[in-house]
């Protein structure tokens, strides 16, 4: 009974993780599609050189990009920066430090 419960919890966690990853990729595709469309429209309306030189055309890309980065960090960041291997290494390091302090 307990293994089924643990498997069910693991399945639910994996299911949520897949949903989060899928949500990020949908966000990324929408970001790329919309910003490419904005780029095309602004360069056609103002001329290619003028459209590239107008800094206000980049505000959507920049600020939405910050939001996209935050979304990436919420989905991939904790595992990317602080992996299980890093956690185990840090725990061992802290345990060694505690052992040294006990003997002093």
Tab-separated table of C-alpha atoms in Angstrom:
chain	number	residue	atom	x	y	z
A	1	UNK	CA	0.000	0.000	0.000
A	2	UNK	CA	2.780	2.414	0.921
A	3	UNK	CA	4.661	1.872	-2.363
A	4	UNK	CA	1.520	2.668	-4.361
A	5	UNK	CA	1.148	5.872	-2.359
A	6	UNK	CA	4.780	6.837	-3.024
A	7	UNK	CA	4.475	5.923	-6.694
A	8	UNK	CA	1.324	8.016	-6.947
A	9	UNK	CA	3.084	10.997	-5.364
A	10	UNK	CA	6.062	10.536	-7.696
A	11	UNK	CA	3.725	10.310	-10.681
A	12	UNK	CA	1.890	13.491	-9.665
A	13	UNK	CA	5.210	15.328	-9.176
A	14	UNK	CA	6.465	14.162	-12.577
A	15	UNK	CA	3.168	15.105	-14.181
A	16	UNK	CA	3.402	18.623	-12.696
A	17	UNK	CA	7.016	18.937	-13.852
A	18	UNK	CA	6.053	17.994	-17.428
A	19	UNK	CA	3.195	20.507	-17.344
A	20	UNK	CA	5.582	23.245	-16.148
A	21	UNK	CA	8.140	22.435	-18.856
A	22	UNK	CA	5.450	22.375	-21.532
A	23	UNK	CA	4.143	25.735	-20.287
A	24	UNK	CA	7.610	27.251	-20.595
A	25	UNK	CA	8.053	25.992	-24.164
A	26	UNK	CA	4.629	27.344	-25.168
A	27	UNK	CA	5.629	30.688	-23.637
A	28	UNK	CA	8.911	30.615	-25.585
A	29	UNK	CA	7.184	29.869	-28.919
A	30	UNK	CA	4.637	32.654	-28.383
A	31	UNK	CA	7.459	35.053	-27.418
A	32	UNK	CA	9.397	34.238	-30.589
A	33	UNK	CA	6.348	34.382	-32.870
A	34	UNK	CA	5.045	37.709	-31.532
A	35	UNK	CA	8.441	39.390	-31.457
A	36	UNK	CA	9.281	38.255	-34.986
A	37	UNK	CA	5.924	39.649	-36.134
A	38	UNK	CA	6.609	42.957	-34.347
A	39	UNK	CA	10.052	43.085	-35.942
A	40	UNK	CA	8.641	42.506	-39.421
A	41	UNK	CA	5.879	45.096	-39.020
A	42	UNK	CA	8.146	47.811	-37.601
A	43	UNK	CA	10.854	47.354	-40.203
A	44	UNK	CA	8.300	47.426	-43.036
A	45	UNK	CA	6.507	50.536	-41.712
A	46	UNK	CA	9.616	52.551	-40.912
A	47	UNK	CA	12.025	51.062	-43.403
A	48	UNK	CA	14.538	48.410	-42.493
A	49	UNK	CA	17.360	50.703	-41.313
A	50	UNK	CA	15.074	53.095	-39.408
A	51	UNK	CA	13.201	50.186	-37.834
A	52	UNK	CA	16.438	48.690	-36.543
A	53	UNK	CA	17.752	51.984	-35.194
A	54	UNK	CA	14.604	52.919	-33.220
A	55	UNK	CA	15.245	51.664	-29.693
A	56	UNK	CA	11.552	51.749	-28.751
A	57	UNK	CA	11.032	48.737	-31.038
A	58	UNK	CA	13.105	46.635	-28.642
A	59	UNK	CA	11.158	47.372	-25.449
A	60	UNK	CA	8.749	44.444	-25.928
A	61	UNK	CA	11.593	42.051	-26.639
A	62	UNK	CA	13.537	43.289	-23.616
A	63	UNK	CA	10.818	43.409	-20.959
A	64	UNK	CA	9.018	40.278	-22.108
A	65	UNK	CA	12.451	38.632	-22.255
A	66	UNK	CA	12.910	39.405	-18.557
A	67	UNK	CA	9.586	37.699	-17.858
A	68	UNK	CA	10.575	34.747	-20.041
A	69	UNK	CA	13.865	34.435	-18.169
A	70	UNK	CA	11.979	34.453	-14.854
A	71	UNK	CA	9.705	31.707	-16.205
A	72	UNK	CA	12.783	29.701	-17.283
A	73	UNK	CA	14.329	30.157	-13.840
A	74	UNK	CA	11.159	28.963	-12.115
A	75	UNK	CA	11.031	25.828	-14.283
A	76	UNK	CA	14.696	24.920	-14.775
A	77	UNK	CA	16.631	27.191	-12.427
A	78	UNK	CA	16.656	25.342	-9.101
A	79	UNK	CA	17.718	22.055	-10.691
A	80	UNK	CA	20.096	23.802	-13.057
A	81	UNK	CA	21.929	25.809	-10.395
A	82	UNK	CA	21.556	23.587	-7.353
A	83	UNK	CA	21.361	19.994	-8.516
A	84	UNK	CA	21.004	16.938	-6.300
A	85	UNK	CA	24.697	16.215	-6.767
A	86	UNK	CA	25.541	19.718	-5.531
A	87	UNK	CA	23.242	19.249	-2.513
A	88	UNK	CA	24.866	15.936	-1.575
A	89	UNK	CA	28.348	17.406	-1.944
A	90	UNK	CA	27.421	20.409	0.218
A	91	UNK	CA	25.878	18.163	2.901
A	92	UNK	CA	29.055	16.062	3.068
A	93	UNK	CA	31.165	19.212	3.240
A	94	UNK	CA	29.107	20.617	6.131
A	95	UNK	CA	29.187	17.283	7.963
A	96	UNK	CA	32.991	17.237	7.670
A	97	UNK	CA	33.169	20.752	9.052
A	98	UNK	CA	30.982	19.729	12.002
A	99	UNK	CA	33.226	16.729	12.705
A	100	UNK	CA	36.289	18.946	12.774
A	101	UNK	CA	34.650	21.406	15.162
A	102	UNK	CA	33.567	18.650	17.552
A	103	UNK	CA	37.160	17.455	17.932
A	104	UNK	CA	38.575	20.929	18.579
